Short mmCIF file of C-alpha atoms in Angstrom, two decimals:
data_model
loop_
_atom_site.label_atom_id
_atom_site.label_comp_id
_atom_site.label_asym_id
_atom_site.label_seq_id
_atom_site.Cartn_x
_atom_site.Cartn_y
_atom_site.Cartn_z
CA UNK A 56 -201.27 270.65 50.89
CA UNK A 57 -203.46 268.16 51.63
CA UNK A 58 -201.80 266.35 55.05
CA UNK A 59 -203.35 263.60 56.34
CA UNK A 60 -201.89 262.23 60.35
CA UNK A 61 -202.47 259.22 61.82
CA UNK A 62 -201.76 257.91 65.30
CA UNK A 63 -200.73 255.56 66.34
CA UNK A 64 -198.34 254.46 63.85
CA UNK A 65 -198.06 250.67 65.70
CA UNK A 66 -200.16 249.07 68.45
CA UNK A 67 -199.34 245.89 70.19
CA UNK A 68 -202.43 244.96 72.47
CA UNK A 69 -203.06 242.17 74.60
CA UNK A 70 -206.81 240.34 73.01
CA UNK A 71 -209.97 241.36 74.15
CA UNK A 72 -208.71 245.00 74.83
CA UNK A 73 -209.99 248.11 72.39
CA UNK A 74 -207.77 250.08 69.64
CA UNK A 75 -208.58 253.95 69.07
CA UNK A 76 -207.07 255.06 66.02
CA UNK A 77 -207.04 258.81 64.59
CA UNK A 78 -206.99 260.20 61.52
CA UNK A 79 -206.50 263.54 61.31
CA UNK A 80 -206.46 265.88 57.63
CA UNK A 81 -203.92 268.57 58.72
CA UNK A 82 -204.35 271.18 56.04
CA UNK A 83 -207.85 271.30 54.75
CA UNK A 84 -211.29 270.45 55.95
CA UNK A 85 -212.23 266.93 54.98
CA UNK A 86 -215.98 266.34 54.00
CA UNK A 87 -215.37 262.40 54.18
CA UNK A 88 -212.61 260.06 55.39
CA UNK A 89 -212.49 256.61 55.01
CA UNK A 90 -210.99 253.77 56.78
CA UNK A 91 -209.22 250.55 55.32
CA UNK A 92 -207.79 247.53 56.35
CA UNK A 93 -204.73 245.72 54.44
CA UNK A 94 -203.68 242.34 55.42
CA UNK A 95 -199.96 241.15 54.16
CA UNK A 96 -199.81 240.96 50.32
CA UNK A 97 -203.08 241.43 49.71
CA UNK A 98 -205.31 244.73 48.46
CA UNK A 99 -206.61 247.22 50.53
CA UNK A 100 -210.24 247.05 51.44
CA UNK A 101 -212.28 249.23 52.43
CA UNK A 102 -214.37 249.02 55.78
CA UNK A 103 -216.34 252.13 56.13
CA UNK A 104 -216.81 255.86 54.99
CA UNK A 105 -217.68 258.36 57.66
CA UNK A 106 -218.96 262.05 56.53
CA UNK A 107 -218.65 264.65 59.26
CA UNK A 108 -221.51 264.56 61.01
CA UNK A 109 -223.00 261.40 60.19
CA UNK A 110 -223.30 257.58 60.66
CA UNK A 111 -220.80 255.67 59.02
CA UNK A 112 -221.29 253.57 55.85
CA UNK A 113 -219.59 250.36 56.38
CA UNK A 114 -218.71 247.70 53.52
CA UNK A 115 -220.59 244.64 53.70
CA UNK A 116 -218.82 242.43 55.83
CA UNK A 117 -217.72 244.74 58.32
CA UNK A 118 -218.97 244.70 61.86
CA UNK A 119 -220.51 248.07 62.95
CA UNK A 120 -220.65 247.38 66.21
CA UNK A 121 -216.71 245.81 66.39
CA UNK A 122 -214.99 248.76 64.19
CA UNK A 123 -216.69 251.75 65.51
CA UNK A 124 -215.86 255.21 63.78
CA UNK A 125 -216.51 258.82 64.82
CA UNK A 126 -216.07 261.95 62.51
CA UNK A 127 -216.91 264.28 65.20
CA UNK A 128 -215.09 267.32 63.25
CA UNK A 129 -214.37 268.26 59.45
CA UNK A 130 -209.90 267.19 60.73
CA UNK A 131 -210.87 264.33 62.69
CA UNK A 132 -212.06 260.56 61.91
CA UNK A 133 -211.56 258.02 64.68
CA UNK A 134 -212.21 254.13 64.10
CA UNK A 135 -211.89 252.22 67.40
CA UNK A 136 -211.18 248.16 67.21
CA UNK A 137 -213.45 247.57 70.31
CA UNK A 138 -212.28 243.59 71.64
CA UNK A 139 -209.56 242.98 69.43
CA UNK A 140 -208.40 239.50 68.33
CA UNK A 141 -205.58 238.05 66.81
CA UNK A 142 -207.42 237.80 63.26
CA UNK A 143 -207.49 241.92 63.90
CA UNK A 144 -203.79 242.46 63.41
CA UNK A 145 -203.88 244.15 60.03
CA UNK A 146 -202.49 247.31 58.51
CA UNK A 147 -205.26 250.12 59.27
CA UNK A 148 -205.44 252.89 56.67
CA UNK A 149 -207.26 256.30 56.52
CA UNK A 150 -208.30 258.38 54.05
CA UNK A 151 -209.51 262.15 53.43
CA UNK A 152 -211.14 263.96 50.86
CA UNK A 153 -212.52 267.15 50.11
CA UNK A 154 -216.07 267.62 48.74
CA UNK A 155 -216.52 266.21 45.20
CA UNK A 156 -215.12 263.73 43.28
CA UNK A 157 -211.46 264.23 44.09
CA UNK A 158 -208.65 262.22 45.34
CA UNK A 159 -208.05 260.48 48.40
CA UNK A 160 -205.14 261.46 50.48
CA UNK A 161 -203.71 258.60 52.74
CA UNK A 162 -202.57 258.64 56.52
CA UNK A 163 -199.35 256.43 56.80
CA UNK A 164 -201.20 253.68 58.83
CA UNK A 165 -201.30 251.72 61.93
CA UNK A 166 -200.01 248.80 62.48
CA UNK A 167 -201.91 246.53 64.59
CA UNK A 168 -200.71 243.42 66.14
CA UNK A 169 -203.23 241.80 69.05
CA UNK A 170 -201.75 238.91 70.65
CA UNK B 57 -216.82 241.14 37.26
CA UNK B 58 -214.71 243.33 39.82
CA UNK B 59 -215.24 247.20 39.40
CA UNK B 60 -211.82 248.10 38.69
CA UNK B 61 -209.43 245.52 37.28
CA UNK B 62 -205.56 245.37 36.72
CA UNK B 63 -202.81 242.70 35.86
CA UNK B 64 -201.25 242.03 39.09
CA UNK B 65 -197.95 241.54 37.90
CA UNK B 66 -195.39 241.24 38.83
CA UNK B 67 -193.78 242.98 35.87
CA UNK B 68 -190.29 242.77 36.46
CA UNK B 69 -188.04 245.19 33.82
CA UNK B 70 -184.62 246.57 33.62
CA UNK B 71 -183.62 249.80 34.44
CA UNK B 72 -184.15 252.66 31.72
CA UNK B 73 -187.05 250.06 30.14
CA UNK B 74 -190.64 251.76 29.19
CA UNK B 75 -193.62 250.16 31.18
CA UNK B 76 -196.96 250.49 30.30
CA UNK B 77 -199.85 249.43 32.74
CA UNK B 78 -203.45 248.88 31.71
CA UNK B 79 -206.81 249.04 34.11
CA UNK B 80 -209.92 248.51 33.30
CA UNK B 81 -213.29 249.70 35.03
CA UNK B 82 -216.84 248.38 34.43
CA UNK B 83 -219.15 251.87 35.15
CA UNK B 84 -219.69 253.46 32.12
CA UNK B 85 -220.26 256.65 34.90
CA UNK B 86 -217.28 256.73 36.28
CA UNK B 87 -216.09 260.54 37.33
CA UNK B 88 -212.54 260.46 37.83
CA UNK B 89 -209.59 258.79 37.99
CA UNK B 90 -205.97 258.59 39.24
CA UNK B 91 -203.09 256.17 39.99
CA UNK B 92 -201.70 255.97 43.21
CA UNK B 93 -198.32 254.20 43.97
CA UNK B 94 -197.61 251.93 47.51
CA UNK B 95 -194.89 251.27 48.71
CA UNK B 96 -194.38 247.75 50.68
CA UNK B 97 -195.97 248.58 54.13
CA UNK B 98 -196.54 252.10 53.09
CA UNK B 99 -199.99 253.76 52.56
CA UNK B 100 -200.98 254.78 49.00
CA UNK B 101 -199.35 257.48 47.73
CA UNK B 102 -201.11 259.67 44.86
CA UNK B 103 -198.93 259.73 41.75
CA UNK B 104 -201.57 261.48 39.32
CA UNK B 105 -204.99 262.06 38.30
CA UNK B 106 -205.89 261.05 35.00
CA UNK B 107 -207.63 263.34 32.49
CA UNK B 108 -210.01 262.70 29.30
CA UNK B 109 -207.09 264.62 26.93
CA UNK B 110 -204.06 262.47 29.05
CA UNK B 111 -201.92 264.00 31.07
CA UNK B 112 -198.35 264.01 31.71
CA UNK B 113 -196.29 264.31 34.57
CA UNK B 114 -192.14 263.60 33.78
CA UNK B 115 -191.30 260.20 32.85
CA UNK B 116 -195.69 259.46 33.39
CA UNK B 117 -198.19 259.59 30.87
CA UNK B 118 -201.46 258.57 32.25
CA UNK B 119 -204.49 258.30 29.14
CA UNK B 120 -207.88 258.33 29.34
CA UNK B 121 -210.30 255.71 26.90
CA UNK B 122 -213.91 256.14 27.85
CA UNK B 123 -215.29 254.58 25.12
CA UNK B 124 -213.24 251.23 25.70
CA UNK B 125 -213.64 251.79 29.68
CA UNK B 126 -210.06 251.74 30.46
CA UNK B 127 -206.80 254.09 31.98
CA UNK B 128 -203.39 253.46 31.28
CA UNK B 129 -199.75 254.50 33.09
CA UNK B 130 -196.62 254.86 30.90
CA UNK B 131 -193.38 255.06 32.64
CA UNK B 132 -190.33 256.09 30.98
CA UNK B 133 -186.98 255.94 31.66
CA UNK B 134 -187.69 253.72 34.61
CA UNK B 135 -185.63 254.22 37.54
CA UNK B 136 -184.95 251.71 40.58
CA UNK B 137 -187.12 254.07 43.31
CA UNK B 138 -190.15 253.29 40.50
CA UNK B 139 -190.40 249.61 41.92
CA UNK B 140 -193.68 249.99 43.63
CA UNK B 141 -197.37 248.51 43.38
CA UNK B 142 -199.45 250.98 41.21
CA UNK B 143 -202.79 251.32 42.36
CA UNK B 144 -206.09 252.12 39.31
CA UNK B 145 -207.95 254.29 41.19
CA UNK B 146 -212.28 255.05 39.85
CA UNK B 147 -214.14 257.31 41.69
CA UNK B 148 -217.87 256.69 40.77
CA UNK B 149 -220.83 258.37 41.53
CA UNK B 150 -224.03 256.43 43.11
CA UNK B 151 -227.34 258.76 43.92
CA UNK B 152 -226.17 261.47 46.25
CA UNK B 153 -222.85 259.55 47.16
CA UNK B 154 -219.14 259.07 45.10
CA UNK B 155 -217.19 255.84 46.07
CA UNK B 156 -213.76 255.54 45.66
CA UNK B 157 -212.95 251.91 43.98
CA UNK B 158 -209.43 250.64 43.69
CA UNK B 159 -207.63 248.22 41.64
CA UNK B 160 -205.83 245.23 43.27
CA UNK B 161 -202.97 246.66 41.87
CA UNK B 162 -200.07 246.10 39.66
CA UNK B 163 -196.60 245.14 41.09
CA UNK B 164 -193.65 246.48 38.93
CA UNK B 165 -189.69 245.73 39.56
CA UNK B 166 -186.48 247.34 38.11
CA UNK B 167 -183.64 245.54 38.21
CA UNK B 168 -180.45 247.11 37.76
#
């Protein structure tokens, strides 16, 4: 158990277009996800946590209005890259848990590269 | 002070060596725990949650110290699919809210 999707797994965009990403927990009902961003070599960090139902939390730092995320259902978290730019290419990284203090459980990613 | 804080690394061992990593954590509140292991351009991977009495899990022992604020992974028998970045995971609780804080992460080799 405990499945998380993600799609898509790369993106190539021209700049200035928008990026939806979905995350998707396949085999149970996730109470929060959360999204990250990794750039090469470095840790990940987080950008925002989303419970179902909810405004997003993002990380201070993180542009609301540029990385917009919807958790519309207790499977789905979406985080769209609205006028993406080169600095945006990154490594983009869900996450889902169930209620409590459990464990995260990771989407493979999506690559981004805006050119 | 960072939240969660491990030796980067690299460590860089020979097959069949022991490895022990150490991560520390600065909430005395802290809930749970657990390591997760990435792979290079992989997402995080959980390898094991870590319990007050220690836990093992095959060639990983994962341990516990609350008093002196810090979680440990022992590998054993290390193998050449180990070579990884480990990731110290703390989940603490704030108010009506649990955040999920992770280590930088420690990069471990095997050579053959």
């Amino acid at each position: 158990g405990a499945v998380v999707s993600q799609h898509p797994s790369r993106v190539i965009c021209k700049s200035g277009t928008s990026v939806k990403i979905e995350c998707r927990s396949l085999d149970f009902q996730a109470t929060t996800m959360f999204w990250y961003r990794q750039f090469p070599k470095q840790s990940l960090m987080l950008m925002a946590t989303s419970n179902e139902g909810s405004k997003a939390t993002y990380e201070q730092g993180v542009e609301k209005d540029k990385f917009l995320i919807n958790h519309a259902s207790l499977t789905l978290s979406t985080l769209t890259v609205t006028s993406a730019h080169p600095e945006d290419s990154s490594f983009y990284i869900c996450s889902a848990s169930r209620a409590g203090p459990g464990a995260q459980y990771f989407g493979p990613g999506t690559r981004l590269t805006v050119l | 002070r960072k939240e969660v804080e491990q030796d980067p690394g690299p460590f860089n061992v020979p097959e069949g060596a022991t490895v022990a990593f150490n991560c520390t954590y600065s909430n005395s509140a802290s809930q749970s725990f657990f390591w997760y292991r990435q792979d290079c351009r992989k997402e995080p991977k959980l390898l094991m949650s870590v319990y007050s009495s220690g836990n093992e899990d095959g060639r990983f022992t994962a341990q516990l110290n609350r008093a002196s604020q810090y979680i440990s992974l022992l590998i054993r028998d290390s193998k050449l699919s180990d070579s990884a970045t480990y990731l110290c995971v703390v989940n603490n609780r704030y108010s009506s809210a649990s955040k999920i804080i992770f280590g930088s992460g420690t990069r471990l080799s095997i050579r053959p």
